[in-house]
Amino acid sequence: PFRPSLHGFAFVNSFRGSPLPPSLRSLERALGKSLPAQFGLCGGMCAAAADYFLAGRRVPSVGEPPKSGEWLYEYIHQRQTSSFDGLVVPMRVMQGMAAPYSGPDGLEALNARELQRITTRLAAGELVQLCLILGKADGKSRPWDNHQVLAYRQVEARPSNGPPSVVLSIYDPNFPKDDCATLTLSGTADGYACVRTAHRDSKAGPVLTQVRGVFVAPYVRAAPPEPPVTAGR
C-alpha cells in the first residue's frame, strides 16, 4: 500500500527558479517582480509520486528540493503543468474561491458531490489527486495559495454524537514523510465540511487547516524518467 514516508518525496514543497512552464519562460523578463521567487509544485509532486508508485519504483532519494534545470525539477514541473489540465483546474479554483461556503450552490455541496467520486475511486484501489480550495475571492487570497494532495485510503467513521464523517489518508507535499496526514469530511446540512490534519514533526502537535472545498484533479499516469547517468572518473 501507498505510504507517504516510503512513496512520497522526502523534501518539502518549496522551490526556487521559474514558476512558469518551459513554453512560457520567455515571459519572465516582462513579468519581472510579479513572479514569486519561492513557490510550490504540489500538483507535480503528487502526480510524480503516483507515477513512481504505479511503476513499482521508489522516488529519488533526495533530501532537498531540486533546483531549476535539474532533471527532477523539470519532471515535477512538467507534471505540475499536466495537473492543471490546461485552464480547467485554475478556472475551477477561481470559481471555488468566489463561491459561497454554504447553500445549494456552495462549497459544502461541492464537497458532497466530489466525495462520492473520491470514495468510489479509492474503493477501486486508485490513487486520487485532489485540489483543495483554501482561499476565497476577498482580495487577500491568491490563486496559488490553494493546494493539491494525493488521497490513498479511506476510513469512514460514524460518531454516535454527531454527523457521519469520512477520513481520507493523504500524501501532502507540504508535510513530507507524514503518514498521519488526513482530510476529514464531516456531514453538514448542505453537504460536508472539510479539515486537513497534518504534523510538521514528531514533537509539535497537529496542524489543522480548514479546507473550504475539495475536488478531484485530473491525473493521467506517466512513466517516470530515468535519472541521467553521470560519467565517473
mmCIF file of C-alpha atoms in Angstrom:
data_model
loop_
_atom_site.group_PDB
_atom_site.id
_atom_site.type_symbol
_atom_site.label_atom_id
_atom_site.label_comp_id
_atom_site.label_asym_id
_atom_site.label_seq_id
_atom_site.Cartn_x
_atom_site.Cartn_y
_atom_site.Cartn_z
ATOM 1 C CA PRO A 1 0.000 0.000 0.000
ATOM 2 C CA PHE A 2 0.994 3.602 -0.585
ATOM 3 C CA ARG A 3 2.750 5.287 2.346
ATOM 4 C CA PRO A 4 3.973 8.904 2.255
ATOM 5 C CA SER A 5 7.097 8.010 4.248
ATOM 6 C CA LEU A 6 8.072 5.428 1.599
ATOM 7 C CA HIS A 7 6.489 6.621 -1.620
ATOM 8 C CA GLY A 8 6.353 10.407 -1.182
ATOM 9 C CA PHE A 9 9.238 12.805 -1.677
ATOM 10 C CA ALA A 10 11.434 13.483 1.353
ATOM 11 C CA PHE A 11 11.696 17.220 0.665
ATOM 12 C CA VAL A 12 9.125 19.901 1.377
ATOM 13 C CA ASN A 13 7.112 21.621 -1.349
ATOM 14 C CA SER A 14 9.195 24.792 -1.666
ATOM 15 C CA PHE A 15 11.069 25.641 -4.862
ATOM 16 C CA ARG A 16 13.101 28.452 -6.366
ATOM 17 C CA GLY A 17 13.523 29.113 -10.055
ATOM 18 C CA SER A 18 10.801 29.834 -12.570
ATOM 19 C CA PRO A 19 7.166 29.027 -11.769
ATOM 20 C CA LEU A 20 6.398 29.247 -15.493
ATOM 21 C CA PRO A 21 6.336 26.144 -17.715
ATOM 22 C CA PRO A 22 9.194 25.930 -20.243
ATOM 23 C CA SER A 23 6.955 27.118 -23.088
ATOM 24 C CA LEU A 24 6.301 30.420 -21.285
ATOM 25 C CA ARG A 25 9.659 31.159 -19.725
ATOM 26 C CA SER A 26 10.383 33.754 -22.403
ATOM 27 C CA LEU A 27 7.891 35.933 -20.498
ATOM 28 C CA GLU A 28 9.949 36.002 -17.311
ATOM 29 C CA ARG A 29 11.629 39.321 -18.096
ATOM 30 C CA ALA A 30 8.343 41.020 -18.976
ATOM 31 C CA LEU A 31 6.592 39.777 -15.833
ATOM 32 C CA GLY A 32 9.517 40.700 -13.618
ATOM 33 C CA LYS A 33 8.771 41.018 -9.905
ATOM 34 C CA SER A 34 5.170 39.846 -10.293
ATOM 35 C CA LEU A 35 6.516 36.283 -10.370
ATOM 36 C CA PRO A 36 7.112 34.762 -6.916
ATOM 37 C CA ALA A 37 10.714 33.958 -6.038
ATOM 38 C CA GLN A 38 9.610 30.957 -3.986
ATOM 39 C CA PHE A 39 6.679 28.738 -4.905
ATOM 40 C CA GLY A 40 5.177 25.273 -4.644
ATOM 41 C CA LEU A 41 4.760 22.457 -7.148
ATOM 42 C CA CYS A 42 2.341 20.394 -5.076
ATOM 43 C CA GLY A 43 0.367 19.074 -8.059
ATOM 44 C CA GLY A 44 3.550 17.968 -9.764
ATOM 45 C CA MET A 45 4.871 16.284 -6.637
ATOM 46 C CA CYS A 46 1.606 14.366 -6.142
ATOM 47 C CA ALA A 47 1.457 13.233 -9.769
ATOM 48 C CA ALA A 48 5.138 12.258 -9.781
ATOM 49 C CA ALA A 49 4.769 10.274 -6.538
ATOM 50 C CA ALA A 50 1.817 8.414 -8.072
ATOM 51 C CA ASP A 51 3.839 7.788 -11.245
ATOM 52 C CA TYR A 52 6.677 6.193 -9.298
ATOM 53 C CA PHE A 53 4.349 4.131 -7.112
ATOM 54 C CA LEU A 54 2.361 2.744 -10.046
ATOM 55 C CA ALA A 55 5.607 1.972 -11.867
ATOM 56 C CA GLY A 56 6.823 -0.030 -8.864
ATOM 57 C CA ARG A 57 9.764 2.303 -8.334
ATOM 58 C CA ARG A 58 10.945 4.338 -5.376
ATOM 59 C CA VAL A 59 11.066 8.103 -5.678
ATOM 60 C CA PRO A 60 14.603 9.530 -5.921
ATOM 61 C CA SER A 61 16.364 9.711 -2.580
ATOM 62 C CA VAL A 62 16.719 13.495 -2.492
ATOM 63 C CA GLY A 63 16.536 15.441 0.762
ATOM 64 C CA GLU A 64 16.357 18.954 -0.660
ATOM 65 C CA PRO A 65 14.045 20.379 -3.357
ATOM 66 C CA PRO A 66 15.726 20.055 -6.763
ATOM 67 C CA LYS A 67 16.845 23.221 -8.494
ATOM 68 C CA SER A 68 15.694 24.686 -11.778
ATOM 69 C CA GLY A 69 17.465 22.963 -14.669
ATOM 70 C CA GLU A 70 17.923 19.670 -12.829
ATOM 71 C CA TRP A 71 16.106 16.676 -14.333
ATOM 72 C CA LEU A 72 13.913 16.024 -11.278
ATOM 73 C CA TYR A 73 12.841 19.655 -11.071
ATOM 74 C CA GLU A 74 11.890 19.708 -14.756
ATOM 75 C CA TYR A 75 9.975 16.432 -14.411
ATOM 76 C CA ILE A 76 7.989 17.659 -11.385
ATOM 77 C CA HIS A 77 7.393 20.991 -13.122
ATOM 78 C CA GLN A 78 6.046 19.227 -16.205
ATOM 79 C CA ARG A 79 3.736 17.102 -14.046
ATOM 80 C CA GLN A 80 2.558 20.282 -12.308
ATOM 81 C CA THR A 81 1.567 21.733 -15.681
ATOM 82 C CA SER A 82 -0.234 18.496 -16.563
ATOM 83 C CA SER A 83 -2.192 18.632 -13.307
ATOM 84 C CA PHE A 84 -3.801 21.896 -14.440
ATOM 85 C CA ASP A 85 -5.448 20.186 -17.450
ATOM 86 C CA GLY A 86 -4.936 23.317 -19.499
ATOM 87 C CA LEU A 87 -7.003 26.002 -17.785
ATOM 88 C CA VAL A 88 -9.662 23.630 -16.420
ATOM 89 C CA VAL A 89 -8.257 23.310 -12.885
ATOM 90 C CA PRO A 90 -7.261 27.006 -12.485
ATOM 91 C CA MET A 91 -10.759 28.029 -13.605
ATOM 92 C CA ARG A 92 -12.384 25.628 -11.128
ATOM 93 C CA VAL A 93 -10.172 27.018 -8.373
ATOM 94 C CA MET A 94 -11.149 30.595 -9.228
ATOM 95 C CA GLN A 95 -14.829 29.632 -9.291
ATOM 96 C CA GLY A 96 -14.463 27.864 -5.957
ATOM 97 C CA MET A 97 -12.771 30.859 -4.363
ATOM 98 C CA ALA A 98 -15.704 33.016 -5.464
ATOM 99 C CA ALA A 99 -18.395 30.523 -4.415
ATOM 100 C CA PRO A 100 -20.322 30.753 -1.128
ATOM 101 C CA TYR A 101 -19.438 28.244 1.529
ATOM 102 C CA SER A 102 -22.959 27.036 2.349
ATOM 103 C CA GLY A 103 -26.201 26.735 0.427
ATOM 104 C CA PRO A 104 -27.182 24.541 -2.541
ATOM 105 C CA ASP A 105 -24.535 26.140 -4.781
ATOM 106 C CA GLY A 106 -21.868 26.378 -2.094
ATOM 107 C CA LEU A 107 -18.659 24.536 -1.419
ATOM 108 C CA GLU A 108 -20.162 22.203 1.176
ATOM 109 C CA ALA A 109 -22.482 20.880 -1.531
ATOM 110 C CA LEU A 110 -19.499 20.581 -3.897
ATOM 111 C CA ASN A 111 -17.655 18.553 -1.271
ATOM 112 C CA ALA A 112 -20.579 16.114 -1.048
ATOM 113 C CA ARG A 113 -20.657 15.589 -4.816
ATOM 114 C CA GLU A 114 -16.901 15.166 -5.083
ATOM 115 C CA LEU A 115 -16.744 12.852 -2.066
ATOM 116 C CA GLN A 116 -18.816 10.283 -3.942
ATOM 117 C CA ARG A 117 -16.270 10.299 -6.770
ATOM 118 C CA ILE A 118 -13.347 10.124 -4.365
ATOM 119 C CA THR A 119 -14.644 7.208 -2.289
ATOM 120 C CA THR A 120 -15.658 5.229 -5.389
ATOM 121 C CA ARG A 121 -12.181 5.527 -6.858
ATOM 122 C CA LEU A 122 -10.411 4.778 -3.584
ATOM 123 C CA ALA A 123 -12.577 1.677 -3.150
ATOM 124 C CA ALA A 124 -11.384 0.567 -6.575
ATOM 125 C CA GLY A 125 -7.769 0.793 -5.380
ATOM 126 C CA GLU A 126 -6.890 4.020 -7.185
ATOM 127 C CA LEU A 127 -4.787 6.935 -6.001
ATOM 128 C CA VAL A 128 -6.849 10.124 -6.246
ATOM 129 C CA GLN A 129 -5.269 13.527 -6.761
ATOM 130 C CA LEU A 130 -7.262 16.286 -5.063
ATOM 131 C CA CYS A 131 -7.337 20.054 -5.352
ATOM 132 C CA LEU A 132 -8.003 21.888 -2.083
ATOM 133 C CA ILE A 133 -9.661 25.303 -2.181
ATOM 134 C CA LEU A 134 -8.200 27.141 0.798
ATOM 135 C CA GLY A 135 -8.686 30.792 -0.136
ATOM 136 C CA LYS A 136 -11.599 32.946 -1.208
ATOM 137 C CA ALA A 137 -12.079 35.882 -3.557
ATOM 138 C CA ASP A 138 -11.644 38.567 -0.910
ATOM 139 C CA GLY A 139 -8.657 40.406 -2.365
ATOM 140 C CA LYS A 140 -6.353 38.810 0.213
ATOM 141 C CA SER A 141 -6.062 35.241 -1.080
ATOM 142 C CA ARG A 142 -4.099 34.457 -4.235
ATOM 143 C CA PRO A 143 -4.846 31.586 -6.625
ATOM 144 C CA TRP A 144 -1.539 29.914 -5.808
ATOM 145 C CA ASP A 145 -2.414 29.867 -2.095
ATOM 146 C CA ASN A 146 -4.560 26.794 -2.835
ATOM 147 C CA HIS A 147 -3.124 23.291 -2.774
ATOM 148 C CA GLN A 148 -3.077 19.730 -4.146
ATOM 149 C CA VAL A 149 -2.708 16.437 -2.252
ATOM 150 C CA LEU A 150 -2.891 12.732 -3.081
ATOM 151 C CA ALA A 151 -5.530 10.569 -1.362
ATOM 152 C CA TYR A 152 -4.674 6.884 -0.993
ATOM 153 C CA ARG A 153 -7.034 5.415 1.629
ATOM 154 C CA GLN A 154 -10.488 5.975 3.110
ATOM 155 C CA VAL A 155 -11.711 5.421 6.655
ATOM 156 C CA GLU A 156 -15.378 6.053 7.419
ATOM 157 C CA ALA A 157 -16.417 6.910 10.965
ATOM 158 C CA ARG A 158 -19.920 7.279 12.358
ATOM 159 C CA PRO A 159 -19.694 9.000 15.740
ATOM 160 C CA SER A 160 -22.708 8.465 17.994
ATOM 161 C CA ASN A 161 -22.895 12.128 18.976
ATOM 162 C CA GLY A 162 -22.586 13.770 15.570
ATOM 163 C CA PRO A 163 -22.968 13.518 11.811
ATOM 164 C CA PRO A 164 -21.128 10.857 9.805
ATOM 165 C CA SER A 165 -17.613 11.689 8.752
ATOM 166 C CA VAL A 166 -15.176 10.308 6.211
ATOM 167 C CA VAL A 167 -11.434 10.381 6.818
ATOM 168 C CA LEU A 168 -9.114 10.330 3.807
ATOM 169 C CA SER A 169 -5.449 9.469 4.297
ATOM 170 C CA ILE A 170 -3.356 11.772 2.112
ATOM 171 C CA TYR A 171 0.163 12.448 0.932
ATOM 172 C CA ASP A 172 0.645 16.174 1.476
ATOM 173 C CA PRO A 173 3.804 17.587 -0.160
ATOM 174 C CA ASN A 174 3.883 20.362 2.455
ATOM 175 C CA PHE A 175 4.412 17.720 5.151
ATOM 176 C CA PRO A 176 6.939 15.156 3.843
ATOM 177 C CA LYS A 177 7.018 11.668 5.373
ATOM 178 C CA ASP A 178 3.794 12.303 7.314
ATOM 179 C CA ASP A 179 1.893 9.004 7.317
ATOM 180 C CA CYS A 180 -0.806 10.516 9.542
ATOM 181 C CA ALA A 181 -1.912 13.414 7.317
ATOM 182 C CA THR A 182 -5.663 13.306 6.673
ATOM 183 C CA LEU A 183 -8.657 15.117 5.282
ATOM 184 C CA THR A 184 -11.744 14.740 7.479
ATOM 185 C CA LEU A 185 -15.085 15.496 5.854
ATOM 186 C CA SER A 186 -17.955 15.868 8.304
ATOM 187 C CA GLY A 187 -21.609 15.982 7.318
ATOM 188 C CA THR A 188 -23.480 19.301 7.456
ATOM 189 C CA ALA A 189 -26.952 20.475 6.472
ATOM 190 C CA ASP A 190 -25.675 21.413 2.994
ATOM 191 C CA GLY A 191 -23.080 18.710 2.403
ATOM 192 C CA TYR A 192 -19.657 18.254 4.013
ATOM 193 C CA ALA A 193 -17.191 20.491 5.809
ATOM 194 C CA CYS A 194 -13.511 19.581 5.493
ATOM 195 C CA VAL A 195 -10.454 19.903 7.740
ATOM 196 C CA ARG A 196 -6.863 18.908 6.956
ATOM 197 C CA THR A 197 -4.776 17.477 9.776
ATOM 198 C CA ALA A 198 -1.000 17.171 9.400
ATOM 199 C CA HIS A 199 2.151 17.079 11.532
ATOM 200 C CA ARG A 200 5.277 19.134 10.977
ATOM 201 C CA ASP A 201 7.412 16.868 13.168
ATOM 202 C CA SER A 202 7.064 14.366 15.972
ATOM 203 C CA LYS A 203 7.405 16.999 18.727
ATOM 204 C CA ALA A 204 4.864 19.563 17.532
ATOM 205 C CA GLY A 205 1.139 18.992 17.743
ATOM 206 C CA PRO A 206 -1.095 18.509 14.716
ATOM 207 C CA VAL A 207 -1.616 21.361 12.256
ATOM 208 C CA LEU A 208 -5.317 21.857 11.499
ATOM 209 C CA THR A 209 -6.453 23.776 8.422
ATOM 210 C CA GLN A 210 -9.992 24.444 7.275
ATOM 211 C CA VAL A 211 -10.424 23.412 3.650
ATOM 212 C CA ARG A 212 -13.269 25.301 2.002
ATOM 213 C CA GLY A 213 -13.655 22.997 -0.987
ATOM 214 C CA VAL A 214 -12.310 19.747 -2.443
ATOM 215 C CA PHE A 215 -12.493 18.420 -5.983
ATOM 216 C CA VAL A 216 -10.808 15.655 -7.962
ATOM 217 C CA ALA A 217 -7.880 16.886 -10.031
ATOM 218 C CA PRO A 218 -7.074 15.103 -13.297
ATOM 219 C CA TYR A 219 -4.324 12.509 -13.133
ATOM 220 C CA VAL A 220 -3.058 10.633 -16.168
ATOM 221 C CA ARG A 221 -0.403 8.054 -15.397
ATOM 222 C CA ALA A 222 3.030 8.734 -16.892
ATOM 223 C CA ALA A 223 6.280 6.787 -16.852
ATOM 224 C CA PRO A 224 8.810 8.494 -14.570
ATOM 225 C CA PRO A 225 12.094 9.270 -16.320
ATOM 226 C CA GLU A 226 15.340 7.530 -15.583
ATOM 227 C CA PRO A 227 17.899 9.772 -13.870
ATOM 228 C CA PRO A 228 20.722 10.830 -16.159
ATOM 229 C CA VAL A 229 23.892 8.771 -15.993
ATOM 230 C CA THR A 230 26.872 10.798 -14.871
ATOM 231 C CA ALA A 231 30.286 9.763 -16.114
ATOM 232 C CA GLY A 232 32.674 8.685 -13.403
ATOM 233 C CA ARG A 233 36.330 9.475 -13.282
#
